[in-house]
Amino acid sequence: MLTIDLAAIQSNWLKLQSIGTGAKVAGVIKANAYGLGADQVGNALYTVGCREFFFASIDEALAARGFLPPDTIIYVLGGIRAGDESLLIESNLIPVLCSLSAVNRWAKANTNFGSNASSAIKINTGMTRFGLDVREFELLCSDKTLLLATHPVLLMSHLACADERDHPLNLHQLNLFSNCAQLMLPLLPNLRFSLANSSGIFLGDKWHFDLLRPGAALYGINPVPNTPNPMLPVVHLSLPIVQVRKLEAEAAIGYCSSVALPEGAFVAVVAGGYADGLHRTVGLQAEGYLNGQLVKTVGRMSMDSTMFDISALGVLGDQLLGQSIEVINSSLSLEYLSKKNNSLGYEILTSLGARYQREYLAGAYHV
Ligand SMILES: *Cc1c(COP(=O)(O)O)cnc(C)c1O
């Protein structure tokens, strides 16, 4: 059972809003809200006041138009393909323009359709992924006709190392971004600015500008690694036991007989394997809690099932059927698991497979 606590997500959003004095807080719910369900998460956030949402692709954003209330502002982060302009305009989606060619296409589409559809403009200040380089940005600022036809409402950039508080790039990116903001503001007095992702919010007010763009922190990932997590945990995963066996003699466990257990050992087979993303979630040698006791996996993980050595619990037969082994909980936190498995909280969440039975704990706030 994958339990997703919508009330915790709402509390996390409200907490970020209290930190970001003055700035609005958006919700980054790309990749199906990091695997947790963009519909459920988006609506829970809407209920507490979130009105701006970021998606990665036009397909995600179009789907969201079907489940988010019509007054939400939807941004598409991942660049736009040539030809998608009319669809974006019709569906009232704001593209994040990441290159001069995209800027030109958007301006041209607005001219052709007689529209003044908004855009966001992204600058590369050091991440070197999406965005206009500063020189291209300056070029755009020098072409007022082009700029006005593009109708920018938001200027943004993305921090590359915000989760390392003392990384010099944080200040460097802030300075570059501020300079760009100064250059564009006189041309577009209503323009808003956005720099911080989850970790960026915790770097300090200077990084906040008008709009914060948290994803990870909403979902309980620690935005300030190696210090106490200020966010509430959101995800709990437990795997149902589908078979329990007692070994009558020493026996090898699982594919390739890589591990053996002695006579008298107890093995619990749980539903959940690498097809559920479990190898990314808990790692290949996983731990879990059964009746409050720590147990470990044994042998290789299979596609649909995984074995745990539960000998430490003593003689427990079929009474365990229907019970579950917890693999993400308050002891086995996202931070603990990602460190242990050399992965990221982001990877753990986005690897949570579609086959888990999902339970959403209702938001504490209702419309
Ligand atoms: C994914 C993303 C975010 C959210 O980042 P988190 O670290 O999850 O808070 C913010 N801005 C951009 C541009 C992104 O791509």
XYZ file of C-alpha atoms and ligand atoms in Angstrom:
382
model
C 0.000 0.000 0.000
C 1.356 3.361 -1.032
C -0.035 6.002 1.279
C 0.158 9.623 0.179
C -0.674 12.185 2.805
C -2.323 15.126 1.069
C -2.728 16.991 4.356
C 1.053 16.829 4.836
C 1.563 18.184 1.318
C -0.785 21.063 2.151
C 1.068 21.769 5.401
C 4.366 21.735 3.549
C 3.054 24.254 1.022
C 1.747 26.516 3.783
C 5.068 26.283 5.565
C 6.931 27.378 2.438
C 4.515 30.253 2.065
C 5.267 31.380 5.618
C 8.998 31.295 4.837
C 8.616 33.167 1.576
C 7.380 36.421 3.025
C 5.725 38.279 0.199
C 6.512 35.794 -2.554
C 3.778 33.574 -3.949
C 4.318 29.845 -3.869
C 3.647 27.784 -6.979
C 3.386 24.000 -7.086
C 5.758 22.050 -9.319
C 3.697 18.985 -10.160
C 5.546 17.735 -13.239
C 6.096 14.006 -13.724
C 2.689 13.301 -12.184
C 3.622 15.303 -9.085
C 6.896 13.371 -8.751
C 4.940 10.128 -9.071
C 2.386 10.966 -6.384
C -0.561 11.984 -8.600
C -0.826 15.414 -10.227
C -4.635 15.433 -10.001
C -4.849 14.690 -6.273
C -1.810 16.803 -5.352
C -2.783 19.706 -7.620
C -6.284 19.925 -6.199
C -5.070 19.596 -2.609
C -2.698 22.503 -3.247
C -5.408 24.527 -4.943
C -7.540 24.139 -1.830
C -4.916 25.842 0.335
C -4.506 28.678 -2.142
C -1.975 27.567 -4.759
C -2.916 29.016 -8.148
C 0.223 28.536 -10.237
C 1.500 25.168 -11.381
C 4.506 24.012 -13.344
C 4.531 20.972 -15.631
C 7.323 19.521 -17.719
C 5.548 18.909 -21.004
C 2.617 20.187 -22.980
C 0.945 16.766 -22.645
C 1.084 16.934 -18.856
C -0.214 20.500 -18.919
C -3.096 19.690 -21.287
C -4.164 16.815 -19.049
C -4.070 19.178 -16.075
C -6.487 21.565 -17.786
C -8.981 18.702 -17.373
C -8.586 18.310 -13.607
C -7.437 21.680 -12.266
C -9.931 24.540 -11.808
C -10.031 26.992 -14.728
C -8.494 29.892 -12.809
C -5.161 28.118 -12.376
C -2.111 29.461 -14.155
C -0.246 26.654 -15.878
C 3.355 26.854 -17.071
C 5.084 24.354 -19.343
C 8.750 24.064 -18.426
C 10.348 21.797 -20.940
C 10.501 24.019 -23.994
C 7.941 23.918 -26.767
C 8.018 22.145 -30.080
C 7.533 24.150 -33.242
C 3.869 23.876 -34.165
C 2.570 23.582 -30.598
C 1.971 27.320 -30.323
C -1.694 27.341 -31.311
C -2.534 24.511 -28.919
C -0.819 26.347 -26.068
C -2.673 29.548 -26.854
C -6.070 27.811 -27.154
C -5.577 25.960 -23.882
C -4.320 29.015 -22.036
C -0.973 27.410 -21.156
C 2.085 29.572 -20.577
C 5.220 28.238 -22.242
C 8.580 28.757 -20.602
C 10.604 30.008 -23.555
C 14.145 28.732 -23.366
C 15.790 29.881 -26.583
C 15.707 32.827 -28.964
C 14.108 30.656 -31.614
C 11.286 29.776 -29.218
C 10.891 33.473 -28.389
C 10.661 34.282 -32.078
C 8.123 31.537 -32.711
C 5.957 32.675 -29.814
C 6.025 36.308 -30.916
C 5.157 35.258 -34.449
C 2.286 33.047 -33.256
C 0.858 35.953 -31.263
C 1.083 38.190 -34.307
C -0.460 35.573 -36.629
C -3.332 34.706 -34.298
C -3.908 38.297 -33.268
C -3.476 37.150 -29.676
C -1.467 38.435 -26.761
C -0.846 35.140 -25.013
C 1.566 35.294 -22.097
C 4.933 33.615 -21.894
C 7.632 33.042 -19.333
C 11.255 33.566 -20.267
C 13.997 31.474 -18.820
C 17.642 32.484 -18.642
C 20.578 30.231 -18.092
C 22.578 31.567 -15.160
C 24.745 28.524 -14.562
C 22.708 25.344 -14.789
C 23.460 25.091 -18.533
C 20.343 23.160 -19.373
C 17.366 25.226 -20.530
C 17.332 28.970 -21.048
C 18.661 31.912 -23.020
C 22.273 32.713 -22.353
C 22.816 36.173 -20.908
C 24.079 37.496 -24.229
C 20.919 36.264 -25.983
C 18.844 37.766 -23.209
C 20.497 41.144 -23.764
C 19.765 40.856 -27.446
C 16.097 40.234 -26.678
C 15.988 43.273 -24.397
C 17.357 45.412 -27.175
C 14.498 44.412 -29.510
C 11.459 45.967 -27.925
C 9.062 44.954 -30.713
C 10.008 41.319 -30.339
C 9.861 41.550 -26.570
C 6.395 43.076 -26.502
C 5.005 40.557 -28.989
C 6.277 37.786 -26.695
C 4.190 39.098 -23.756
C 6.431 37.889 -20.956
C 4.789 37.772 -17.536
C 7.561 35.909 -15.738
C 11.338 35.916 -15.944
C 12.925 32.875 -14.398
C 16.116 30.913 -13.950
C 16.989 27.688 -12.148
C 19.581 27.080 -9.446
C 22.016 24.231 -10.004
C 23.417 23.690 -6.487
C 20.844 25.150 -4.103
C 20.934 22.059 -1.891
C 24.552 22.916 -1.051
C 24.119 26.026 1.022
C 27.661 27.294 0.672
C 28.195 26.529 -2.972
C 29.567 29.661 -4.691
C 27.277 29.171 -7.672
C 24.255 30.152 -5.554
C 25.426 33.729 -5.171
C 26.782 33.875 -8.698
C 23.438 32.798 -10.158
C 21.598 35.256 -7.926
C 23.751 38.138 -9.141
C 23.408 37.236 -12.793
C 19.667 36.843 -12.420
C 19.318 40.162 -10.571
C 21.227 41.927 -13.322
C 18.935 40.466 -15.950
C 15.902 41.430 -13.893
C 17.170 45.043 -13.691
C 17.584 45.115 -17.439
C 14.097 43.894 -18.273
C 11.985 45.504 -15.558
C 12.011 49.037 -17.062
C 10.760 47.575 -20.348
C 7.983 45.535 -18.684
C 6.983 47.130 -15.358
C 4.518 44.330 -14.464
C 7.007 41.524 -15.021
C 7.422 39.000 -12.167
C 10.591 37.112 -11.267
C 11.276 33.574 -10.068
C 14.525 31.848 -9.156
C 14.109 29.467 -6.225
C 13.235 25.778 -6.244
C 12.699 24.000 -2.897
C 16.270 24.293 -1.673
C 16.591 27.808 -3.087
C 13.810 28.952 -0.745
C 16.039 28.038 2.203
C 19.024 30.027 0.914
C 17.348 33.220 2.117
C 15.000 36.044 1.121
C 17.326 37.394 -1.545
C 16.635 34.320 -3.643
C 12.839 34.607 -3.355
C 11.732 37.346 -5.762
C 7.997 37.069 -6.661
C 7.352 33.371 -7.151
C 8.784 30.274 -5.471
C 8.822 27.003 -7.390
C 9.014 24.106 -4.951
C 8.518 20.499 -5.948
C 10.642 18.245 -3.741
C 9.924 19.973 -0.419
C 6.168 19.658 -0.940
C 6.621 15.900 -1.136
C 8.710 15.634 2.025
C 12.176 15.543 0.461
C 14.590 17.402 2.736
C 15.450 20.727 1.033
C 18.350 21.248 3.452
C 20.213 17.915 3.344
C 22.234 16.886 6.412
C 20.258 19.167 8.692
C 16.892 18.278 10.267
C 14.157 18.056 7.663
C 11.768 21.002 8.099
C 9.129 19.312 5.934
C 6.540 16.727 6.955
C 6.869 13.226 5.499
C 4.276 12.521 2.822
C 4.871 8.990 1.580
C 4.541 5.672 3.343
C 5.016 2.359 1.527
C 4.258 -1.102 2.821
C 4.318 -4.330 0.832
C 1.755 -7.062 1.453
C 3.017 -10.509 2.452
C 1.692 -13.047 -0.024
C 3.483 -16.186 1.174
C 5.346 -17.311 4.279
C 7.517 -20.393 4.328
C 9.569 -22.244 6.900
C 12.666 -23.969 5.538
C 12.682 -27.700 6.260
C 16.355 -27.799 5.312
C 18.998 -25.280 4.308
C 17.894 -23.776 1.004
C 18.976 -21.230 -1.569
C 16.654 -18.256 -2.020
C 15.555 -16.790 -5.341
C 17.063 -16.446 -8.791
C 20.621 -17.657 -9.265
C 20.624 -19.174 -5.783
C 22.831 -16.364 -4.645
C 22.038 -16.704 -0.927
C 21.128 -19.614 1.323
C 19.276 -19.678 4.656
C 19.574 -22.453 7.234
C 16.984 -25.025 8.248
C 14.228 -23.495 10.338
C 14.513 -20.040 8.778
C 11.340 -18.159 7.883
C 10.964 -16.376 4.586
C 8.197 -13.910 3.722
C 7.454 -13.228 0.077
C 6.025 -9.757 -0.502
C 4.288 -8.338 -3.562
C 6.549 -5.718 -5.109
C 9.667 -6.002 -7.220
C 11.764 -4.166 -9.712
C 8.796 -3.720 -12.066
C 7.353 -1.526 -9.335
C 10.539 0.502 -9.156
C 11.367 -1.123 -5.841
C 15.066 -1.493 -6.692
C 15.292 2.299 -7.002
C 13.072 2.871 -3.987
C 14.585 0.659 -1.333
C 17.724 -0.639 -3.034
C 18.672 -4.178 -3.866
C 19.456 -5.164 -0.276
C 16.486 -3.629 1.417
C 15.299 -3.293 4.960
C 11.760 -3.233 6.230
C 9.714 -3.249 9.396
C 7.384 -6.087 10.296
C 5.462 -5.691 13.529
C 7.954 -3.043 14.555
C 10.946 -5.316 14.006
C 13.687 -4.686 11.466
C 13.943 -7.378 8.755
C 16.108 -7.603 5.649
C 15.625 -8.866 2.126
C 17.316 -12.061 1.121
C 18.384 -13.169 -2.352
C 17.675 -11.295 -5.529
C 14.662 -9.097 -6.012
C 12.304 -10.468 -8.666
C 10.131 -8.565 -11.098
C 6.978 -8.812 -9.000
C 8.104 -10.082 -5.632
C 10.843 -9.802 -3.045
C 11.817 -12.127 -0.178
C 12.510 -11.069 3.392
C 14.235 -13.168 6.044
C 11.800 -12.929 8.939
C 13.391 -15.634 11.119
C 14.006 -13.073 13.867
C 10.283 -12.845 14.503
C 10.098 -16.478 15.589
C 7.452 -18.943 14.536
C 4.840 -17.005 12.656
C 3.009 -18.898 9.984
C 0.033 -17.989 7.890
C -1.068 -15.431 10.437
C 1.307 -13.086 8.638
C -0.622 -13.404 5.403
C -2.367 -10.117 4.756
C 0.103 -8.220 6.906
C 2.657 -5.933 5.337
C 6.313 -5.043 5.590
C 6.930 -1.292 5.755
C 9.733 -0.152 3.479
C 9.247 3.631 3.570
C 8.231 4.985 6.978
C 9.506 7.377 9.624
C 12.619 5.238 10.259
C 13.210 4.398 6.621
C 12.884 7.972 5.400
C 13.509 9.243 1.884
C 16.744 10.824 3.069
C 17.927 7.625 4.751
C 17.041 5.516 1.712
C 18.614 7.829 -0.821
C 21.872 7.973 1.132
C 21.945 4.227 1.613
C 21.256 3.500 -2.034
C 23.206 6.340 -3.538
C 20.082 7.724 -5.191
C 17.977 10.860 -4.759
C 14.672 11.419 -3.002
C 13.462 12.590 -6.428
C 14.363 9.241 -7.989
C 12.717 7.301 -5.198
C 9.429 9.135 -5.598
C 9.340 9.070 -9.382
C 10.147 5.337 -9.333
C 7.094 4.462 -7.239
C 5.296 2.192 -9.667
C 1.716 2.310 -10.813
C 0.904 -1.149 -9.461
C 0.946 -0.267 -5.800
C -2.447 0.034 -4.267
C -2.687 3.734 -3.488
C -4.372 5.400 -0.606
C -4.707 9.170 -0.388
C -5.105 10.623 3.065
C -7.539 13.484 2.543
C -6.323 17.021 2.797
C -7.024 18.699 6.102
C -8.464 21.671 4.234
C -11.499 21.465 2.007
C -13.001 24.025 -0.302
C 11.715 20.629 -11.250
C 11.896 22.081 -11.195
C 11.643 22.804 -10.016
C 11.333 22.128 -8.716
O 12.542 21.740 -8.123
P 12.610 21.059 -6.677
O 14.050 20.890 -6.426
O 11.884 19.762 -6.804
O 11.942 21.972 -5.733
C 11.704 24.185 -10.070
N 12.028 24.823 -11.209
C 12.318 24.170 -12.350
C 12.694 24.934 -13.557
C 12.268 22.778 -12.388
O 12.583 22.132 -13.513
